[in-house]
Tab-separated table of C-alpha atoms in Angstrom:
chain	number	residue	atom	x	y	z
A	9	MET	CA	2.193	5.968	-33.675
A	10	ASP	CA	2.427	8.424	-30.769
A	11	VAL	CA	3.956	6.877	-27.654
A	12	LEU	CA	1.317	8.663	-25.554
A	13	ALA	CA	-1.314	6.372	-27.050
A	14	PHE	CA	0.254	3.464	-25.170
A	15	GLN	CA	0.301	5.185	-21.770
A	16	PRO	CA	-3.172	3.864	-20.757
A	17	LEU	CA	-1.978	0.372	-21.605
A	18	TRP	CA	1.123	0.856	-19.461
A	19	THR	CA	-1.037	2.160	-16.584
A	20	TRP	CA	-3.253	-0.896	-16.899
A	21	LEU	CA	-0.250	-3.196	-16.726
A	22	MET	CA	0.966	-1.458	-13.593
A	23	ALA	CA	-2.464	-1.585	-11.876
A	24	ASN	CA	-3.569	-4.454	-9.679
A	25	LEU	CA	-6.218	-5.849	-12.050
A	26	TRP	CA	-4.802	-9.277	-12.655
A	27	ALA	CA	-7.290	-11.001	-10.381
A	28	GLU	CA	-10.295	-9.482	-12.135
A	29	ILE	CA	-8.824	-10.221	-15.546
A	30	ALA	CA	-8.149	-13.807	-14.509
A	31	ILE	CA	-11.784	-14.163	-13.417
A	32	ILE	CA	-12.990	-12.849	-16.782
A	33	ILE	CA	-10.767	-15.296	-18.654
A	34	VAL	CA	-11.897	-18.217	-16.495
A	35	ALA	CA	-15.539	-17.184	-16.996
A	36	ALA	CA	-15.106	-17.057	-20.783
A	37	TYR	CA	-13.407	-20.447	-20.728
A	38	PHE	CA	-16.212	-21.851	-18.545
A	39	VAL	CA	-18.990	-20.462	-20.762
A	40	SER	CA	-17.257	-21.760	-23.878
A	41	GLY	CA	-16.716	-25.210	-22.379
A	42	LEU	CA	-20.217	-25.497	-20.908
A	43	GLY	CA	-21.740	-24.356	-24.180
A	44	GLU	CA	-19.846	-27.016	-26.095
A	45	LEU	CA	-21.181	-29.680	-23.721
A	46	LEU	CA	-24.755	-28.469	-24.228
A	47	ILE	CA	-24.604	-27.893	-27.976
A	48	ARG	CA	-24.336	-31.558	-28.999
A	49	PRO	CA	-27.405	-32.857	-27.071
A	50	ILE	CA	-29.446	-29.812	-28.130
A	51	VAL	CA	-28.515	-30.341	-31.786
A	52	HIS	CA	-29.287	-34.057	-31.489
A	53	LEU	CA	-32.766	-33.201	-30.215
A	54	GLY	CA	-33.377	-30.509	-32.825
A	55	VAL	CA	-32.005	-32.298	-35.877
A	56	GLN	CA	-34.133	-35.360	-36.479
A	57	ARG	CA	-34.174	-37.862	-39.300
A	58	ARG	CA	-36.112	-36.772	-42.374
A	59	LYS	CA	-37.664	-38.629	-45.263
A	60	SER	CA	-34.809	-37.534	-47.508
A	61	ASP	CA	-32.246	-39.198	-45.237
A	62	ILE	CA	-31.251	-42.620	-46.496
A	63	ASP	CA	-29.935	-43.855	-43.153
A	64	GLU	CA	-28.605	-42.661	-39.806
A	65	SER	CA	-25.252	-41.740	-41.328
A	66	ASP	CA	-26.954	-38.861	-43.174
A	67	VAL	CA	-28.431	-37.593	-39.903
A	68	LYS	CA	-25.030	-37.870	-38.218
A	69	LYS	CA	-23.371	-35.839	-40.991
A	70	ARG	CA	-25.897	-33.042	-40.581
A	71	ARG	CA	-25.623	-33.077	-36.788
A	72	ASP	CA	-21.816	-33.055	-36.782
A	73	THR	CA	-21.737	-30.150	-39.229
A	74	MET	CA	-24.215	-28.167	-37.126
A	75	VAL	CA	-22.280	-28.858	-33.911
A	76	ALA	CA	-19.025	-27.657	-35.502
A	77	LEU	CA	-20.646	-24.435	-36.755
A	78	LEU	CA	-22.281	-23.602	-33.415
A	79	ARG	CA	-19.111	-24.372	-31.433
A	80	THR	CA	-17.137	-21.966	-33.583
A	81	LEU	CA	-19.773	-19.255	-33.136
A	82	LEU	CA	-19.853	-19.762	-29.356
A	83	LYS	CA	-16.072	-19.452	-29.034
A	84	VAL	CA	-15.999	-16.272	-31.104
A	85	VAL	CA	-18.797	-14.667	-29.063
A	86	ALA	CA	-17.421	-15.745	-25.658
A	87	TRP	CA	-13.846	-14.614	-26.194
A	88	THR	CA	-14.822	-11.406	-27.994
A	89	ALA	CA	-17.068	-10.485	-25.073
A	90	ALA	CA	-14.264	-11.312	-22.628
A	91	LEU	CA	-11.788	-9.144	-24.527
A	92	LEU	CA	-14.181	-6.194	-24.638
A	93	TYR	CA	-14.924	-6.501	-20.925
A	94	ILE	CA	-11.221	-6.631	-20.067
A	95	VAL	CA	-10.731	-3.428	-22.053
A	96	HIS	CA	-13.681	-1.883	-20.192
A	97	VAL	CA	-12.502	-2.736	-16.660
A	98	SER	CA	-8.968	-1.702	-17.531
A	99	LYS	CA	-10.245	1.736	-18.589
A	100	ILE	CA	-7.994	1.707	-21.627
A	101	ASP	CA	-8.545	4.649	-23.952
A	102	LEU	CA	-8.755	3.078	-27.372
A	103	GLY	CA	-9.523	6.401	-29.054
A	104	PRO	CA	-6.017	7.102	-30.408
A	105	LEU	CA	-5.601	3.515	-31.494
A	106	LEU	CA	-8.979	3.350	-33.221
A	107	ALA	CA	-8.418	6.723	-34.871
A	108	GLY	CA	-5.128	5.535	-36.314
A	109	ALA	CA	-6.705	2.304	-37.512
A	110	GLY	CA	-9.974	3.769	-38.777
A	111	LEU	CA	-9.638	2.568	-42.345
A	112	ALA	CA	-8.450	-0.851	-41.229
A	113	GLY	CA	-11.398	-1.092	-38.851
A	114	LEU	CA	-13.784	-0.180	-41.649
A	115	ALA	CA	-12.324	-2.875	-43.874
A	116	ILE	CA	-12.533	-5.414	-41.056
A	117	GLY	CA	-16.162	-4.416	-40.492
A	118	PHE	CA	-17.094	-5.132	-44.090
A	119	GLY	CA	-15.190	-8.411	-43.912
A	120	ALA	CA	-17.045	-9.372	-40.737
A	121	GLN	CA	-20.376	-8.742	-42.465
A	122	SER	CA	-19.382	-11.163	-45.197
A	123	ILE	CA	-18.308	-13.800	-42.672
A	124	ILE	CA	-21.574	-13.479	-40.728
A	125	LYS	CA	-23.585	-13.774	-43.952
A	126	ASP	CA	-21.663	-16.915	-44.949
A	127	PHE	CA	-22.122	-18.398	-41.470
A	128	ILE	CA	-25.894	-17.776	-41.314
A	129	SER	CA	-26.337	-19.137	-44.849
A	130	GLY	CA	-24.410	-22.255	-43.818
A	131	LEU	CA	-26.747	-22.749	-40.851
A	132	PHE	CA	-29.825	-22.579	-43.097
A	133	ILE	CA	-28.242	-25.034	-45.528
A	134	ILE	CA	-27.863	-27.570	-42.720
A	135	PHE	CA	-31.203	-26.834	-41.021
A	136	GLU	CA	-33.133	-27.133	-44.288
A	137	ASN	CA	-31.167	-30.212	-45.345
A	138	GLN	CA	-30.432	-28.688	-48.750
A	139	TYR	CA	-27.389	-30.912	-49.157
A	140	ARG	CA	-24.949	-32.960	-47.127
A	141	VAL	CA	-21.403	-34.263	-47.403
A	142	GLY	CA	-21.338	-36.822	-50.206
A	143	ASP	CA	-24.206	-35.321	-52.223
A	144	THR	CA	-23.734	-34.334	-55.864
A	145	VAL	CA	-24.908	-30.740	-56.244
A	146	THR	CA	-24.820	-27.721	-58.531
A	147	LEU	CA	-24.090	-24.418	-56.785
A	148	GLY	CA	-24.199	-21.604	-59.314
A	149	ASN	CA	-21.728	-22.551	-62.040
A	150	SER	CA	-20.019	-25.273	-59.982
A	151	THR	CA	-21.077	-28.932	-60.022
A	152	GLY	CA	-19.470	-31.679	-57.983
A	153	VAL	CA	-19.539	-33.841	-54.877
A	154	VAL	CA	-19.743	-32.057	-51.518
A	155	GLU	CA	-16.563	-32.879	-49.614
A	156	GLU	CA	-16.984	-30.499	-46.671
A	157	ILE	CA	-19.252	-27.750	-45.318
A	158	THR	CA	-17.283	-25.253	-43.233
A	159	VAL	CA	-18.272	-22.115	-41.348
A	160	ARG	CA	-17.669	-19.973	-44.431
A	161	SER	CA	-17.906	-22.144	-47.523
A	162	THR	CA	-18.889	-25.372	-49.204
A	163	ILE	CA	-16.095	-27.406	-50.764
A	164	LEU	CA	-16.942	-29.271	-53.968
A	165	ARG	CA	-14.856	-31.625	-56.084
A	166	ASP	CA	-15.997	-31.794	-59.695
A	167	PHE	CA	-15.757	-34.810	-61.974
A	168	ASP	CA	-12.391	-33.640	-63.336
A	169	GLY	CA	-10.937	-33.626	-59.834
A	170	ASN	CA	-10.941	-29.836	-59.439
A	171	VAL	CA	-11.828	-28.419	-56.005
A	172	HIS	CA	-14.294	-25.510	-55.795
A	173	PHE	CA	-14.610	-23.305	-52.701
A	174	VAL	CA	-18.074	-21.720	-52.799
A	175	PRO	CA	-18.851	-19.091	-50.097
A	176	ASN	CA	-22.157	-20.020	-48.448
A	177	GLY	CA	-23.395	-16.431	-48.618
A	178	THR	CA	-23.133	-16.350	-52.419
A	179	ILE	CA	-25.221	-19.486	-53.018
A	180	GLY	CA	-28.448	-18.354	-54.673
A	181	GLU	CA	-29.792	-21.670	-55.953
A	182	VAL	CA	-29.012	-25.266	-55.020
A	183	VAL	CA	-29.608	-28.237	-57.311
A	184	ASN	CA	-29.177	-31.481	-55.352
A	185	LYS	CA	-28.901	-34.417	-57.737
A	186	THR	CA	-28.696	-37.162	-55.109
A	187	LEU	CA	-31.081	-36.134	-52.320
A	188	GLY	CA	-33.289	-39.148	-51.648
A	189	PHE	CA	-32.958	-40.640	-55.127
A	190	SER	CA	-31.569	-39.983	-58.594
A	191	LYS	CA	-33.180	-40.503	-61.963
A	192	ILE	CA	-31.709	-40.642	-65.445
A	193	ASN	CA	-33.391	-40.645	-68.848
A	194	LEU	CA	-31.500	-42.435	-71.611
A	195	THR	CA	-32.216	-41.933	-75.304
A	196	ILE	CA	-31.677	-45.114	-77.332
A	197	GLN	CA	-31.325	-44.981	-81.104
A	198	VAL	CA	-32.837	-47.913	-83.001
A	199	LYS	CA	-33.447	-48.778	-86.631
A	200	PRO	CA	-36.623	-47.445	-88.264
A	201	ASP	CA	-38.029	-50.953	-88.742
A	202	THR	CA	-37.560	-51.955	-85.075
A	203	ASN	CA	-40.539	-53.585	-83.396
A	204	ILE	CA	-41.240	-51.021	-80.657
A	205	ASP	CA	-43.576	-53.336	-78.727
A	206	ARG	CA	-40.910	-56.033	-78.598
A	207	LEU	CA	-38.262	-53.447	-77.655
A	208	THR	CA	-40.476	-52.163	-74.828
A	209	GLU	CA	-40.990	-55.707	-73.552
A	210	ILE	CA	-37.244	-56.424	-73.513
A	211	ILE	CA	-36.298	-53.166	-71.760
A	212	ASN	CA	-38.980	-53.594	-69.103
A	213	LYS	CA	-37.974	-57.223	-68.498
A	214	VAL	CA	-34.317	-56.258	-68.056
A	215	GLY	CA	-35.353	-53.536	-65.617
A	216	THR	CA	-37.503	-55.965	-63.624
A	217	ASP	CA	-34.721	-58.559	-63.540
A	218	MET	CA	-32.262	-55.940	-62.235
A	219	ASN	CA	-34.711	-54.892	-59.557
A	220	ASN	CA	-35.101	-58.521	-58.438
A	221	ASP	CA	-31.371	-59.244	-58.524
A	222	LYS	CA	-29.713	-59.163	-55.088
A	223	THR	CA	-26.748	-57.230	-56.482
A	224	TRP	CA	-28.908	-54.338	-57.702
A	225	ALA	CA	-31.964	-54.524	-55.452
A	226	LYS	CA	-30.558	-52.241	-52.703
A	227	SER	CA	-29.616	-49.557	-55.244
A	228	ILE	CA	-32.880	-49.448	-57.232
A	229	ILE	CA	-36.044	-47.790	-55.926
A	230	GLN	CA	-38.119	-48.413	-59.071
A	231	PRO	CA	-37.343	-50.793	-61.966
A	232	PRO	CA	-36.036	-49.056	-65.108
A	233	GLN	CA	-38.842	-48.852	-67.670
A	234	PHE	CA	-39.411	-47.852	-71.277
A	235	SER	CA	-41.244	-44.544	-71.624
């Protein structure tokens, strides 16, 4: 690259702008820190317990995920704004640099669009309580237990132990198999001459006994029944 392109940068370094730059950096640090202090109480007020939440731990998971996402966004915005303002007050001519990196800038722009889409989709996933850490879900062609929800993606571990990284922006449909409760239908094969009435009585009695048993009572919402 032409050495002349770096002359504005050299002039900036030689100028007496360190005080103003220091103020900008301190301001960005202050805004970032103050925002982080305010984000948690605001999220705690906005994210309340819902009917689908089993206990307070579910609410805490959703709140912690939301706080982490918003903190990351705040830091990116604060320090990007600070960097742009430093460039502005320094009167650096970025024309030659941007011209030489035009294609790279275009690629970064498309990448940034993808990141923003993933981030916004992640926010809606948390706000709408579509799923939480620990839920068993199907996202597209991937099924597994949600291990983590990051700024960009959802991390699933399937029943074979494989880890799937699913970008939040690509999730078109969510099937949550453990939100609130789960249900399973079992098909039982019996002999043709089986007394169905007696079979129904036995199955319903076993289901009722399980529901009344202290070991199973906390895990059963409705007694298993023959249908």
